[in-house]
Amino acid sequence: MPAFPTALPAPRTPDPMEAPVLRWGVMGTGWIADRFVASVRRHTRQSFTAVGSRDAGRAKEFAHRHGIPHAYGSHDELAASADVDVVYVATEHTAHLDCARISLMAGKHTLVEKPLALDAAQAGEIARLGTARGLFCAEALWTFFLPRFDVVRQILDDGVLGDIRTVLADHGEHFAGGHRILRPGLAGGPLLDLGTYPLAFAVSVLGEPVEVWAFAQPHPAGVNGQTAALLRSADGGQGVVHTTLFSDTPTTATVGGTHATLSLPGPFYQPGEVLLSPAGGGTPLSYGEPRTGHDGLHFEAAEVARCIAAGRLQTALRPLEESVSTLRVMDEIRRLCGIAFPDEEIPEAVTTA
């Protein structure tokens, strides 16, 4: 077993400014698209050449605001543009599958906002289509591309935690009024928007669970209001995951091992600190980076550009199988809790790894 380190590793994340320049098209003009474009513009040399929306007026306004030369009134027109190398899908969750199909069938490399799709079957279709077309494809779960998480990755790979027994992860925010997350027709509720973060983290650390228990509470708006799940891994490790729309919660994550504990102060999925504490007490080690919030979205764009330039069809930082695996577990959570999305029955039982 490795000795407790004297310092935490530095992130190995390459300089985003050095990533090869690609021409990006954006599908969708909402909140996350705004922040993605702004962050990528500030911190990389990537070029945004087009934006597409089902509403031509929204596309033109977005293009004007961000200085993008081409605005299209349909996703098909954007995907057909000769000035686009890679498409960033930033539409509502319910359109991810259709937009990914449009982009990949048009021969464009594709980055799809998290979650990759509504369920594992849809995500698997996207992954297979990308491979069949010989195109790069990934889920834009930006957390895994941050320098903070490269430090986490190195700590886990070095084995200094010992045998990992516990993962605790939470994400809760209070929502009221007419927010998209409260709309049943858009697959609202916390699971896809907030719950993807703690669930993906737990699955990435423990592996896909062999057993899942889950409980949920409805929201007056007609969506799921909060969900808690207990995951059991093949070697007996346990994950406890919680997400809610009812209140602001700590949004922290912890990985407990027999020799040390790794802690991520909230919000754990954004740029921030990493703490490593020896078992039984002692002075923790820390890594820190500026808490820049969603200004960290550019790291995923730089990784995509590096992968495409190198001829890789996936990124090792968020392989497609991990995206599909996370959604398999979410499907089981929804089955246990009776949570269905638009135009679907309650998910059938799934077999986990």
Tab-separated table of C-alpha atoms in Angstrom:
chain	number	residue	atom	x	y	z
A	1	MET	CA	0.000	0.000	0.000
A	2	PRO	CA	1.473	3.413	-0.950
A	3	ALA	CA	2.446	5.633	1.971
A	4	PHE	CA	0.368	8.726	2.678
A	5	PRO	CA	1.809	11.381	0.333
A	6	THR	CA	3.580	14.539	1.406
A	7	ALA	CA	1.745	16.612	-1.220
A	8	LEU	CA	-1.101	16.214	-3.686
A	9	PRO	CA	-0.302	15.797	-7.372
A	10	ALA	CA	-0.569	18.739	-9.732
A	11	PRO	CA	-3.153	18.523	-12.504
A	12	ARG	CA	-1.828	17.297	-15.841
A	13	THR	CA	-4.431	19.226	-17.834
A	14	PRO	CA	-2.860	20.717	-20.989
A	15	ASP	CA	-3.101	24.444	-21.640
A	16	PRO	CA	-6.488	24.975	-23.358
A	17	MET	CA	-4.912	27.718	-25.486
A	18	GLU	CA	-2.683	25.112	-27.109
A	19	ALA	CA	-5.571	22.911	-28.308
A	20	PRO	CA	-5.857	22.670	-32.128
A	21	VAL	CA	-8.393	25.143	-33.493
A	22	LEU	CA	-11.681	23.723	-34.781
A	23	ARG	CA	-14.800	25.398	-36.140
A	24	TRP	CA	-17.758	24.898	-33.793
A	25	GLY	CA	-21.474	24.984	-34.440
A	26	VAL	CA	-23.913	25.304	-31.542
A	27	MET	CA	-27.338	23.621	-31.480
A	28	GLY	CA	-29.466	25.451	-28.952
A	29	THR	CA	-29.434	28.981	-27.581
A	30	GLY	CA	-30.211	28.568	-23.880
A	31	TRP	CA	-28.437	29.167	-20.578
A	32	ILE	CA	-25.714	26.532	-20.927
A	33	ALA	CA	-24.967	27.424	-24.561
A	34	ASP	CA	-24.374	31.030	-23.514
A	35	ARG	CA	-21.922	30.033	-20.825
A	36	PHE	CA	-20.150	27.430	-22.947
A	37	VAL	CA	-19.482	29.867	-25.788
A	38	ALA	CA	-18.368	32.630	-23.413
A	39	SER	CA	-15.959	30.363	-21.529
A	40	VAL	CA	-14.485	28.775	-24.659
A	41	ARG	CA	-14.005	32.206	-26.222
A	42	ARG	CA	-12.185	33.525	-23.137
A	43	HIS	CA	-9.822	30.618	-22.588
A	44	THR	CA	-9.170	28.894	-25.936
A	45	ARG	CA	-8.532	29.693	-29.589
A	46	GLN	CA	-11.557	27.688	-30.768
A	47	SER	CA	-13.748	29.332	-33.404
A	48	PHE	CA	-17.560	29.530	-33.315
A	49	THR	CA	-18.852	29.764	-36.857
A	50	ALA	CA	-22.560	28.931	-36.632
A	51	VAL	CA	-25.547	28.566	-34.341
A	52	GLY	CA	-28.806	26.769	-35.057
A	53	SER	CA	-32.209	26.805	-33.393
A	54	ARG	CA	-35.765	25.847	-34.260
A	55	ASP	CA	-36.469	29.569	-33.738
A	56	ALA	CA	-34.578	31.594	-36.358
A	57	GLY	CA	-34.992	34.774	-34.317
A	58	ARG	CA	-33.352	33.220	-31.277
A	59	ALA	CA	-30.513	31.941	-33.442
A	60	LYS	CA	-29.903	35.396	-34.900
A	61	GLU	CA	-29.995	37.066	-31.487
A	62	PHE	CA	-27.541	34.489	-30.055
A	63	ALA	CA	-25.233	34.907	-33.053
A	64	HIS	CA	-25.290	38.687	-32.679
A	65	ARG	CA	-24.582	38.516	-28.947
A	66	HIS	CA	-21.580	36.240	-29.412
A	67	GLY	CA	-20.272	37.505	-32.743
A	68	ILE	CA	-21.014	34.251	-34.581
A	69	PRO	CA	-21.184	34.765	-38.373
A	70	HIS	CA	-23.929	32.282	-39.325
A	71	ALA	CA	-27.369	31.734	-37.762
A	72	TYR	CA	-29.739	29.012	-38.929
A	73	GLY	CA	-33.415	28.444	-38.234
A	74	SER	CA	-33.086	24.662	-38.025
A	75	HIS	CA	-30.725	22.071	-36.612
A	76	ASP	CA	-30.461	20.363	-40.009
A	77	GLU	CA	-29.164	23.547	-41.650
A	78	LEU	CA	-26.525	23.950	-38.959
A	79	ALA	CA	-25.365	20.346	-39.320
A	80	ALA	CA	-25.131	20.758	-43.103
A	81	SER	CA	-22.921	23.836	-42.856
A	82	ALA	CA	-19.556	23.437	-44.556
A	83	ASP	CA	-18.081	25.875	-42.021
A	84	VAL	CA	-18.590	23.539	-39.044
A	85	ASP	CA	-16.198	20.784	-37.907
A	86	VAL	CA	-17.814	19.875	-34.593
A	87	VAL	CA	-21.309	20.409	-33.190
A	88	TYR	CA	-22.086	21.174	-29.556
A	89	VAL	CA	-25.628	19.987	-28.747
A	90	ALA	CA	-27.077	22.265	-26.052
A	91	THR	CA	-30.795	21.727	-26.572
A	92	GLU	CA	-33.318	20.539	-23.993
A	93	HIS	CA	-32.760	16.949	-22.810
A	94	THR	CA	-35.678	15.594	-24.798
A	95	ALA	CA	-34.003	16.676	-28.068
A	96	HIS	CA	-30.518	15.278	-27.413
A	97	LEU	CA	-31.071	12.039	-29.308
A	98	ASP	CA	-32.572	13.687	-32.395
A	99	CYS	CA	-29.929	16.418	-32.486
A	100	ALA	CA	-27.063	13.944	-32.044
A	101	ARG	CA	-28.497	11.871	-34.912
A	102	ILE	CA	-28.748	14.940	-37.144
A	103	SER	CA	-25.185	15.995	-36.389
A	104	LEU	CA	-23.568	12.580	-36.753
A	105	MET	CA	-25.500	11.687	-39.904
A	106	ALA	CA	-24.295	14.977	-41.419
A	107	GLY	CA	-20.706	13.873	-40.761
A	108	LYS	CA	-19.981	16.206	-37.850
A	109	HIS	CA	-18.032	15.351	-34.730
A	110	THR	CA	-20.441	15.787	-31.824
A	111	LEU	CA	-20.344	16.873	-28.183
A	112	VAL	CA	-23.711	16.399	-26.447
A	113	GLU	CA	-24.575	18.265	-23.253
A	114	LYS	CA	-25.151	16.079	-20.237
A	115	PRO	CA	-26.962	13.816	-19.949
A	116	LEU	CA	-26.034	12.164	-23.233
A	117	ALA	CA	-29.675	11.102	-23.614
A	118	LEU	CA	-32.828	10.409	-21.609
A	119	ASP	CA	-31.949	6.768	-20.967
A	120	ALA	CA	-29.357	4.100	-21.619
A	121	ALA	CA	-31.023	2.829	-24.791
A	122	GLN	CA	-30.894	6.281	-26.395
A	123	ALA	CA	-27.328	6.830	-25.200
A	124	GLY	CA	-26.249	3.498	-26.634
A	125	GLU	CA	-27.754	4.435	-29.988
A	126	ILE	CA	-25.771	7.695	-30.038
A	127	ALA	CA	-22.555	5.889	-29.097
A	128	ARG	CA	-23.005	3.235	-31.786
A	129	LEU	CA	-23.846	5.818	-34.434
A	130	GLY	CA	-20.726	7.827	-33.665
A	131	THR	CA	-18.554	4.723	-33.948
A	132	ALA	CA	-20.253	3.554	-37.143
A	133	ARG	CA	-19.757	6.960	-38.760
A	134	GLY	CA	-16.116	7.166	-37.646
A	135	LEU	CA	-16.766	10.414	-35.780
A	136	PHE	CA	-15.797	11.724	-32.378
A	137	CYS	CA	-18.677	11.695	-29.905
A	138	ALA	CA	-18.842	12.447	-26.185
A	139	GLU	CA	-21.070	13.604	-23.358
A	140	ALA	CA	-20.307	17.147	-22.186
A	141	LEU	CA	-20.189	16.286	-18.490
A	142	TRP	CA	-17.753	19.118	-17.878
A	143	THR	CA	-16.832	18.041	-14.341
A	144	PHE	CA	-14.581	15.230	-15.536
A	145	PHE	CA	-12.544	17.591	-17.721
A	146	LEU	CA	-11.606	20.021	-14.935
A	147	PRO	CA	-8.066	20.170	-13.498
A	148	ARG	CA	-9.622	19.486	-10.079
A	149	PHE	CA	-10.781	16.115	-11.306
A	150	ASP	CA	-7.428	15.224	-12.796
A	151	VAL	CA	-6.067	15.569	-9.256
A	152	VAL	CA	-8.871	13.288	-8.042
A	153	ARG	CA	-8.095	10.806	-10.826
A	154	GLN	CA	-4.431	10.632	-9.835
A	155	ILE	CA	-5.243	10.127	-6.153
A	156	LEU	CA	-7.570	7.253	-7.001
A	157	ASP	CA	-5.105	5.690	-9.450
A	158	ASP	CA	-2.248	5.917	-6.929
A	159	GLY	CA	-4.187	3.786	-4.455
A	160	VAL	CA	-3.456	5.988	-1.442
A	161	LEU	CA	-7.060	5.683	-0.208
A	162	GLY	CA	-6.653	1.950	0.336
A	163	ASP	CA	-9.752	-0.134	-0.281
A	164	ILE	CA	-12.585	2.197	-1.227
A	165	ARG	CA	-15.633	1.464	0.899
A	166	THR	CA	-17.840	4.538	0.597
A	167	VAL	CA	-18.828	7.251	-1.872
A	168	LEU	CA	-21.170	10.034	-0.730
A	169	ALA	CA	-22.353	12.600	-3.274
A	170	ASP	CA	-25.159	15.152	-3.254
A	171	HIS	CA	-26.553	17.947	-5.404
A	172	GLY	CA	-29.540	20.012	-4.351
A	173	GLU	CA	-30.848	23.396	-5.456
A	174	HIS	CA	-34.084	25.199	-4.698
A	175	PHE	CA	-36.220	25.898	-7.777
A	176	ALA	CA	-39.482	27.793	-7.966
A	177	GLY	CA	-41.645	29.413	-10.618
A	178	GLY	CA	-41.583	28.486	-14.282
A	179	HIS	CA	-38.070	27.089	-14.590
A	180	ARG	CA	-37.547	24.438	-17.277
A	181	ILE	CA	-36.591	21.885	-14.618
A	182	LEU	CA	-40.171	21.961	-13.319
A	183	ARG	CA	-41.770	21.076	-16.677
A	184	PRO	CA	-42.813	17.415	-17.045
A	185	GLY	CA	-42.850	17.629	-20.857
A	186	LEU	CA	-39.118	18.433	-20.851
A	187	ALA	CA	-38.180	15.504	-18.616
A	188	GLY	CA	-37.983	17.812	-15.625
A	189	GLY	CA	-37.017	16.951	-12.090
A	190	PRO	CA	-33.562	16.810	-10.534
A	191	LEU	CA	-32.253	13.521	-11.930
A	192	LEU	CA	-31.027	14.620	-15.369
A	193	ASP	CA	-30.000	18.174	-14.484
A	194	LEU	CA	-28.531	17.796	-10.988
A	195	GLY	CA	-28.456	14.091	-10.226
A	196	THR	CA	-26.218	13.250	-13.170
A	197	TYR	CA	-23.279	14.786	-11.282
A	198	PRO	CA	-23.353	12.750	-8.053
A	199	LEU	CA	-24.484	9.579	-9.797
A	200	ALA	CA	-21.797	9.771	-12.490
A	201	PHE	CA	-19.178	10.441	-9.813
A	202	ALA	CA	-20.245	7.461	-7.701
A	203	VAL	CA	-20.348	5.132	-10.714
A	204	SER	CA	-16.947	6.336	-11.944
A	205	VAL	CA	-15.365	5.540	-8.558
A	206	LEU	CA	-17.167	2.322	-7.604
A	207	GLY	CA	-18.007	0.945	-11.036
A	208	GLU	CA	-21.513	0.065	-12.139
A	209	PRO	CA	-23.383	-1.274	-9.101
A	210	VAL	CA	-24.723	-4.810	-8.791
A	211	GLU	CA	-27.608	-3.661	-6.604
A	212	VAL	CA	-29.578	-0.412	-6.355
A	213	TRP	CA	-32.109	0.834	-3.806
A	214	ALA	CA	-33.883	4.148	-4.314
A	215	PHE	CA	-36.631	6.370	-2.926
A	216	ALA	CA	-38.267	9.482	-4.369
A	217	GLN	CA	-40.706	12.246	-3.490
A	218	PRO	CA	-42.889	14.095	-6.032
A	219	HIS	CA	-42.880	17.856	-6.635
A	220	PRO	CA	-46.148	19.837	-6.831
A	221	ALA	CA	-45.241	20.848	-10.406
A	222	GLY	CA	-45.749	17.255	-11.534
A	223	VAL	CA	-42.110	16.189	-11.720
A	224	ASN	CA	-39.923	14.230	-9.347
A	225	GLY	CA	-38.856	16.506	-6.491
A	226	GLN	CA	-36.058	14.569	-4.867
A	227	THR	CA	-34.425	11.163	-5.064
A	228	ALA	CA	-32.005	9.241	-2.892
A	229	ALA	CA	-30.255	6.043	-3.944
A	230	LEU	CA	-27.996	3.457	-2.357
A	231	LEU	CA	-25.592	1.633	-4.670
A	232	ARG	CA	-23.705	-1.602	-3.868
A	233	SER	CA	-20.635	-2.459	-5.918
A	234	ALA	CA	-19.414	-5.946	-6.719
A	235	ASP	CA	-16.760	-5.797	-3.984
A	236	GLY	CA	-19.181	-4.514	-1.344
A	237	GLY	CA	-18.449	-0.807	-1.609
A	238	GLN	CA	-21.425	1.481	-1.111
A	239	GLY	CA	-22.482	4.710	-2.754
A	240	VAL	CA	-25.050	7.099	-1.315
A	241	VAL	CA	-26.422	9.596	-3.841
A	242	HIS	CA	-28.995	12.339	-3.294
A	243	THR	CA	-30.517	15.077	-5.446
A	244	THR	CA	-33.354	17.521	-4.810
A	245	LEU	CA	-35.226	20.549	-6.164
A	246	PHE	CA	-36.686	21.438	-2.792
A	247	SER	CA	-33.675	23.008	-1.101
A	248	ASP	CA	-30.058	24.059	-1.378
A	249	THR	CA	-27.874	21.249	-0.043
A	250	PRO	CA	-24.096	21.075	0.561
A	251	THR	CA	-23.410	19.558	-2.904
A	252	THR	CA	-20.255	17.878	-1.675
A	253	ALA	CA	-18.629	14.551	-2.479
A	254	THR	CA	-16.563	12.169	-0.367
A	255	VAL	CA	-14.646	8.999	-1.144
A	256	GLY	CA	-13.807	6.969	1.945
A	257	GLY	CA	-11.057	4.364	1.930
A	258	THR	CA	-9.402	2.190	4.535
A	259	HIS	CA	-6.261	4.394	4.554
A	260	ALA	CA	-7.487	7.891	3.678
A	261	THR	CA	-10.518	9.985	2.777
A	262	LEU	CA	-10.845	12.247	-0.248
A	263	SER	CA	-13.208	15.213	0.124
A	264	LEU	CA	-14.536	17.671	-2.446
A	265	PRO	CA	-16.105	20.763	-0.844
A	266	GLY	CA	-19.209	22.044	-2.577
A	267	PRO	CA	-20.065	22.598	-5.255
A	268	PHE	CA	-18.039	19.460	-5.902
A	269	TYR	CA	-18.732	19.343	-9.650
A	270	GLN	CA	-17.230	22.785	-10.328
A	271	PRO	CA	-13.643	24.097	-10.073
A	272	GLY	CA	-12.518	24.115	-6.437
A	273	GLU	CA	-10.573	22.306	-3.755
A	274	VAL	CA	-9.489	18.715	-3.161
A	275	LEU	CA	-8.732	17.512	0.373
A	276	LEU	CA	-6.988	14.276	1.345
A	277	SER	CA	-7.058	13.226	5.014
A	278	PRO	CA	-5.241	10.240	6.546
A	279	ALA	CA	-7.367	7.632	8.294
A	280	GLY	CA	-7.626	8.164	12.024
A	281	GLY	CA	-6.934	11.872	11.895
A	282	GLY	CA	-4.022	14.067	10.990
A	283	THR	CA	-3.350	17.114	8.884
A	284	PRO	CA	-5.114	16.969	5.513
A	285	LEU	CA	-3.393	17.778	2.246
A	286	SER	CA	-5.108	20.224	-0.080
A	287	TYR	CA	-5.179	21.280	-3.694
A	288	GLY	CA	-6.947	24.479	-4.641
A	289	GLU	CA	-7.948	26.339	-7.782
A	290	PRO	CA	-10.084	29.443	-8.304
A	291	ARG	CA	-13.818	28.823	-7.895
A	292	THR	CA	-14.715	30.090	-11.337
A	293	GLY	CA	-18.003	28.209	-11.668
A	294	HIS	CA	-19.182	27.576	-15.212
A	295	ASP	CA	-16.253	29.526	-16.610
A	296	GLY	CA	-14.569	26.110	-16.453
A	297	LEU	CA	-16.620	24.799	-19.372
A	298	HIS	CA	-13.773	25.480	-21.788
A	299	PHE	CA	-11.717	22.514	-20.574
A	300	GLU	CA	-14.091	20.054	-22.249
A	301	ALA	CA	-13.942	21.948	-25.552
A	302	ALA	CA	-10.143	21.878	-25.536
A	303	GLU	CA	-10.121	18.126	-24.862
A	304	VAL	CA	-12.577	17.540	-27.710
A	305	ALA	CA	-10.373	19.516	-30.084
A	306	ARG	CA	-7.279	17.551	-29.036
A	307	CYS	CA	-9.053	14.221	-29.524
A	308	ILE	CA	-10.428	15.129	-32.951
A	309	ALA	CA	-7.055	16.419	-34.145
A	310	ALA	CA	-5.459	13.157	-32.989
A	311	GLY	CA	-8.067	11.030	-34.774
A	312	ARG	CA	-9.603	9.652	-31.563
A	313	LEU	CA	-13.332	8.873	-31.575
A	314	GLN	CA	-13.716	9.156	-27.787
A	315	THR	CA	-12.093	10.839	-24.815
A	316	ALA	CA	-10.590	8.818	-21.993
A	317	LEU	CA	-11.818	11.489	-19.572
A	318	ARG	CA	-15.474	10.545	-20.173
A	319	PRO	CA	-15.719	7.385	-22.307
A	320	LEU	CA	-19.095	6.775	-23.886
A	321	GLU	CA	-19.528	3.493	-22.017
A	322	GLU	CA	-19.338	5.425	-18.727
A	323	SER	CA	-22.058	7.755	-19.987
A	324	VAL	CA	-24.224	4.771	-20.947
A	325	SER	CA	-23.439	3.022	-17.648
A	326	THR	CA	-24.532	6.050	-15.622
A	327	LEU	CA	-27.825	6.131	-17.502
A	328	ARG	CA	-28.340	2.390	-16.932
A	329	VAL	CA	-28.157	3.052	-13.210
A	330	MET	CA	-30.456	6.058	-13.550
A	331	ASP	CA	-32.927	3.881	-15.463
A	332	GLU	CA	-32.962	1.448	-12.538
A	333	ILE	CA	-33.443	4.279	-10.039
A	334	ARG	CA	-36.380	5.565	-12.075
A	335	ARG	CA	-37.850	2.056	-12.312
A	336	LEU	CA	-37.667	1.612	-8.552
A	337	CYS	CA	-39.250	5.013	-7.970
A	338	GLY	CA	-41.849	4.896	-10.749
A	339	ILE	CA	-40.430	7.934	-12.577
A	340	ALA	CA	-41.233	8.120	-16.298
A	341	PHE	CA	-40.229	10.747	-18.820
A	342	PRO	CA	-42.409	12.000	-21.717
A	343	ASP	CA	-43.786	9.336	-24.078
A	344	GLU	CA	-42.294	6.410	-22.157
A	345	GLU	CA	-43.525	3.757	-19.798
A	346	ILE	CA	-41.865	3.368	-16.420
A	347	PRO	CA	-38.462	1.822	-17.255
A	348	GLU	CA	-38.253	-1.959	-17.104
A	349	ALA	CA	-35.850	-3.673	-14.768
A	350	VAL	CA	-32.271	-3.471	-15.993
A	351	THR	CA	-29.390	-5.827	-15.363
A	352	THR	CA	-26.396	-4.023	-13.935
A	353	ALA	CA	-22.831	-5.172	-14.274
